[in-house]
Short mmCIF file of C-alpha atoms in Angstrom, two decimals:
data_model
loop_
_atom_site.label_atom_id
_atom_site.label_comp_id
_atom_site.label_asym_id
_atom_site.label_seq_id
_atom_site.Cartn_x
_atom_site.Cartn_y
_atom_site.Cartn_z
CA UNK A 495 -33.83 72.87 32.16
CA UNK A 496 -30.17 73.31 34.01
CA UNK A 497 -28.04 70.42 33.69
CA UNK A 498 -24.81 69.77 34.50
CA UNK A 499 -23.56 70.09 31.29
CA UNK A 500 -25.43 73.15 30.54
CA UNK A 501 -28.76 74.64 29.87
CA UNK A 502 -30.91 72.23 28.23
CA UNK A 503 -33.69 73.07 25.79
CA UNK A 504 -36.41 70.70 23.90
CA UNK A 505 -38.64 71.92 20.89
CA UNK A 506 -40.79 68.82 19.61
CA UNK A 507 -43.47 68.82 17.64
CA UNK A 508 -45.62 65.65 16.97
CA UNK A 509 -48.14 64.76 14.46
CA UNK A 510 -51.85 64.39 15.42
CA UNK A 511 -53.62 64.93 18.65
CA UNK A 512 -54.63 61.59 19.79
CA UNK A 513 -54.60 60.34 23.15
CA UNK A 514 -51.38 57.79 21.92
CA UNK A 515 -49.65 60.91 20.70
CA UNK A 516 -49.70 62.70 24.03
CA UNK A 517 -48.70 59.57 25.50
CA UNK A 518 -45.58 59.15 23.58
CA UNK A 519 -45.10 63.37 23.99
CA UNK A 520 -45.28 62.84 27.32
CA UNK A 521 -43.25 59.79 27.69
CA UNK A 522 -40.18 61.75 25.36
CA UNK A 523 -40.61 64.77 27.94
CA UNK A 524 -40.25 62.74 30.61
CA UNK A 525 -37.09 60.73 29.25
CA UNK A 526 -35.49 63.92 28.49
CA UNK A 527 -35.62 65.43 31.78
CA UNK A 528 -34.06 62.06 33.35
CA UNK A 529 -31.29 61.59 30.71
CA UNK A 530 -30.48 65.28 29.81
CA UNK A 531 -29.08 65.01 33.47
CA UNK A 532 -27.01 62.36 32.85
CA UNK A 533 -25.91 62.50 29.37
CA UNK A 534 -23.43 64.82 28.79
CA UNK A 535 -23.45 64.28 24.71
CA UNK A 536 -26.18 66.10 22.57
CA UNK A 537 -25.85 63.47 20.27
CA UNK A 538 -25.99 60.42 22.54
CA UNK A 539 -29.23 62.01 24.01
CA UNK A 540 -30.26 62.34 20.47
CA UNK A 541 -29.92 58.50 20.24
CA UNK A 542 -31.23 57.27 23.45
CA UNK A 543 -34.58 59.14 22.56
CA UNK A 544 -34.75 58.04 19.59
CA UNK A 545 -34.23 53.90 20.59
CA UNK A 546 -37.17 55.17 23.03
CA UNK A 547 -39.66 56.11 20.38
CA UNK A 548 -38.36 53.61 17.92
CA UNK A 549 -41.59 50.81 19.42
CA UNK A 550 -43.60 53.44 18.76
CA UNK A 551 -44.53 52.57 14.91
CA UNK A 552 -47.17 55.14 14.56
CA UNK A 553 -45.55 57.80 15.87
CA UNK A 554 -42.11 60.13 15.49
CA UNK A 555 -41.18 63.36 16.72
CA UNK A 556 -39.86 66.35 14.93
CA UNK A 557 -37.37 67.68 17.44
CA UNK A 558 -34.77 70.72 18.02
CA UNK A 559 -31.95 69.83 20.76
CA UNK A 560 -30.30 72.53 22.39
CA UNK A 561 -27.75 73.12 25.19
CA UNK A 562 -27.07 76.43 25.86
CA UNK A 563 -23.37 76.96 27.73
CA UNK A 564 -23.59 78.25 31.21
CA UNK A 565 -22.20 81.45 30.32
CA UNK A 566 -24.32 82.16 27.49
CA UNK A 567 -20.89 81.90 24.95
CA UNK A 568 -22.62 79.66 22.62
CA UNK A 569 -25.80 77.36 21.87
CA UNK A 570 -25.32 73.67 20.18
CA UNK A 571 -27.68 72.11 18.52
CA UNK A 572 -29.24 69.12 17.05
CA UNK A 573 -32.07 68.97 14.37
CA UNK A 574 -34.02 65.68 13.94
CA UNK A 575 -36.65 66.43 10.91
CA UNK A 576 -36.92 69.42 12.83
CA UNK A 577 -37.29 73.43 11.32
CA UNK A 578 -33.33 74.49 12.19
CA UNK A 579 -33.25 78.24 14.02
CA UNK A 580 -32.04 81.31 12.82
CA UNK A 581 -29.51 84.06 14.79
CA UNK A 582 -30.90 87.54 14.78
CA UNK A 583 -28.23 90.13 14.62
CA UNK A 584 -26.97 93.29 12.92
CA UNK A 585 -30.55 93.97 11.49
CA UNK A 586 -30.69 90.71 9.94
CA UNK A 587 -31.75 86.95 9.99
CA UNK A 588 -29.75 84.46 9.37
CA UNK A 589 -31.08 80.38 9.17
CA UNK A 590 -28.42 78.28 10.63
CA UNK A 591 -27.31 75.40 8.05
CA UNK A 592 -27.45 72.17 10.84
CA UNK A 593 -24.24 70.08 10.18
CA UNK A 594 -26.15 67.09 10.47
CA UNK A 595 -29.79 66.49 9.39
CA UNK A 596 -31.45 63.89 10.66
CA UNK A 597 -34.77 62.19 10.20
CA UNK A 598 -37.55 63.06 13.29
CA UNK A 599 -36.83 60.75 16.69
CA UNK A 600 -37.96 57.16 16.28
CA UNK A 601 -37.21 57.16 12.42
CA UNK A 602 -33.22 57.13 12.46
CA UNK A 603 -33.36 53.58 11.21
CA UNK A 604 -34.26 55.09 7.95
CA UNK A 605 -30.75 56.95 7.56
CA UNK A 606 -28.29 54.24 8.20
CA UNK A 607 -25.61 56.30 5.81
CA UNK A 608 -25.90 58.65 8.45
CA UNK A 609 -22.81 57.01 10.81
CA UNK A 610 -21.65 60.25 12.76
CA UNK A 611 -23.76 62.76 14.10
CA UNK A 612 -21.82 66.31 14.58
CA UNK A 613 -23.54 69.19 16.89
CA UNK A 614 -23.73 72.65 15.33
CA UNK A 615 -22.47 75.19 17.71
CA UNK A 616 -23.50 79.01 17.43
CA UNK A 617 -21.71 81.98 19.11
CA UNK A 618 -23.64 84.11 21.31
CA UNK A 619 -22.94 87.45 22.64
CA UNK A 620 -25.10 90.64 24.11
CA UNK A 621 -26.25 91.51 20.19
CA UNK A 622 -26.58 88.00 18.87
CA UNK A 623 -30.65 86.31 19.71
CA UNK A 624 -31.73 82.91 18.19
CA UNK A 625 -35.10 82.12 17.17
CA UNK A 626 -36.07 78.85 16.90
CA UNK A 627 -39.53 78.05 15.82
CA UNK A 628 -41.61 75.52 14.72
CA UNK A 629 -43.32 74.13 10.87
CA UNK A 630 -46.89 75.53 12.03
CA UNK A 631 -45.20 79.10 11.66
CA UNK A 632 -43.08 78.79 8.54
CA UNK A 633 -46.18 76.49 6.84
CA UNK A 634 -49.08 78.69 7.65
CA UNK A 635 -50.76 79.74 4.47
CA UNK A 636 -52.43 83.47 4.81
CA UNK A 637 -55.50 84.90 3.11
CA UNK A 638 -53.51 85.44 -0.23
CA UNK A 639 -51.84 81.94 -0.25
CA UNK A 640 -48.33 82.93 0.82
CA UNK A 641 -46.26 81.81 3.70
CA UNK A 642 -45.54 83.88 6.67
CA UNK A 643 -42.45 85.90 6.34
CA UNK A 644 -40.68 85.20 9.69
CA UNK A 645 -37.31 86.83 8.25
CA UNK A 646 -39.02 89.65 6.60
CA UNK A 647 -40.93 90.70 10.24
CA UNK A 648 -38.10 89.44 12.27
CA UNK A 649 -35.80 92.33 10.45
CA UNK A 650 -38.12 94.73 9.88
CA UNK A 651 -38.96 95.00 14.05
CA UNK A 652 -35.62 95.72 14.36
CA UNK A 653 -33.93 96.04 17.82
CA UNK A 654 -36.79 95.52 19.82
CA UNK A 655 -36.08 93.91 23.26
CA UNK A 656 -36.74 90.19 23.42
CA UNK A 657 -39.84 89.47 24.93
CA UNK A 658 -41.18 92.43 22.70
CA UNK A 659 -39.95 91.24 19.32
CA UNK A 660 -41.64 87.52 20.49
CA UNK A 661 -44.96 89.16 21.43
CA UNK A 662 -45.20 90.87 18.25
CA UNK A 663 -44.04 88.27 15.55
CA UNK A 664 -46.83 86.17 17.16
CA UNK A 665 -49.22 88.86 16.70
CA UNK A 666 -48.27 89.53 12.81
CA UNK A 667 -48.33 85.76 12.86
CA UNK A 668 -51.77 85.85 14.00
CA UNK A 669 -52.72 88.50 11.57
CA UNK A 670 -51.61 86.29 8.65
CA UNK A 671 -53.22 83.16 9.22
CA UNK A 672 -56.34 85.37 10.52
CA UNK A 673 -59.35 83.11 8.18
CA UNK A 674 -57.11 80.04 7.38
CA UNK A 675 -56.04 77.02 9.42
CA UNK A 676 -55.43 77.81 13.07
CA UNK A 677 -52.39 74.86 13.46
CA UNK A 678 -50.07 75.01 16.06
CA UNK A 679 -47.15 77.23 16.11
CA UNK A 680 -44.36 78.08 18.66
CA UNK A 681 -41.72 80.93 18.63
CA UNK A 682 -39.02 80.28 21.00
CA UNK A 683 -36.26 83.45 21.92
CA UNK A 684 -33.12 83.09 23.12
CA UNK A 685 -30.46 85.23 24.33
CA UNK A 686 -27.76 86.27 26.06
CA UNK A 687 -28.12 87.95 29.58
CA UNK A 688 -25.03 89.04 31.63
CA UNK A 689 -26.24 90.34 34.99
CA UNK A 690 -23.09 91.64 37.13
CA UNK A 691 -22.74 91.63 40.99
CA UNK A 692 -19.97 91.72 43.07
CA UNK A 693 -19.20 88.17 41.85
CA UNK A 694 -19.62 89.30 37.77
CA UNK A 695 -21.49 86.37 36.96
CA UNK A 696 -23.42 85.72 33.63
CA UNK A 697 -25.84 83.01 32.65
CA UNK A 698 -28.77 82.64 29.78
CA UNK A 699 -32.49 83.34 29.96
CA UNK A 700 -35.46 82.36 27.87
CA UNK A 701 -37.37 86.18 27.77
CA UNK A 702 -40.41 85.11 25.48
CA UNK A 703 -41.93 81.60 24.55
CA UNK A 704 -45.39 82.93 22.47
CA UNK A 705 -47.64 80.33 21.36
CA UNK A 706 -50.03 81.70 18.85
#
């Protein structure tokens, strides 16, 4: 969602699929739209949701913050119990190490030695993608009991455009959980994308969101 402080981006995952769940899912959705418009601090938004889902005793939210710079220079982030993403570049994948770690929204109470909350911030350029994804993909168990090997597949696709490397890590995704558990799973892509006109202005997209 543009902001004024940026492009604003929320990955949450939250147990169970009750009809109280969705409530509270939809009740976090709709508090971050409002205050990611108004609060210019990842971490204060990080806090205000948090004191929102805090009544909530049954349920929490596992939850990736991002804010992605206007200019596509650089994405900051905030993990709360939440899978951090990796940058795909040079042929590799890299997991970013999250300078804070914090328990899923609604649960923060249970950290109080966590006093300061800092926001990781990741370069971007035209050959540097993050993926971001969520536990259903790195927990899925295939047919011979391993995990899926996001890193492995990521690399070994290569330099495929964006929206062709999401398409077909969902499908290998697909293939490996193909007789077990059918959870679900998001990939999330983001990059970089300079368009120039006569005005040379640049911004960020989101090329592929697959849900397997």
């Amino acid at each position: 969602m543009p902001t004024p402080y940026g492009i604003r981006i929320l990955m949450a995952d939250l147990p169970g699929k009750s009809d109280a769940t969705r409530a509270v899912a939809e009740e976090l959705l709709e508090r971050w739209r409002r205050q990611s418009l108004t609060e210019p601090s990842l971490t204060d938004l990080a806090v205000r949701l948090d004191a929102a889902l805090a009544p909530h005793l049954d349920a929490y939210a596992k939850v990736l913050l991002m804010n992605a710079a206007d200019d596509g220079s650089r994405v900051e982030f905030i993990c709360c119990g939440h899978q951090p993403p990796y940058v795909v570049a040079d042929g590799r994948i890299t997991a970013i190490e999250p300078l804070t770690m914090l328990p899923p929204l609604g649960l923060f109470s249970l950290a109080p030695s966590v006093t300061r909350i800092y926001v990781t911030s990741v370069g971007m350029g035209p050959k540097r993608r993050m993926l971001a994804l969520t536990d259903g993909v790195t927990e899925a168990v295939g047919n011979q009991g391993a995990g899926f090997a996001v890193t492995e597949d990521a690399v070994a696709l290569g330099d495929r455009e964006s929206a062709g490397l999401v398409a077909q890590l969902a499908e290998k995704f697909d293939e490996h959980r193909r007789d077990s558990d059918r959870g679900e799973a998001t990939l999330l892509l983001l990059e970089q994308n300079v368009q120039r006109d006569d005005s040379d202005s640049a911004g960020v997209e989101v090329p592929g969101n697959a849900a397997a």
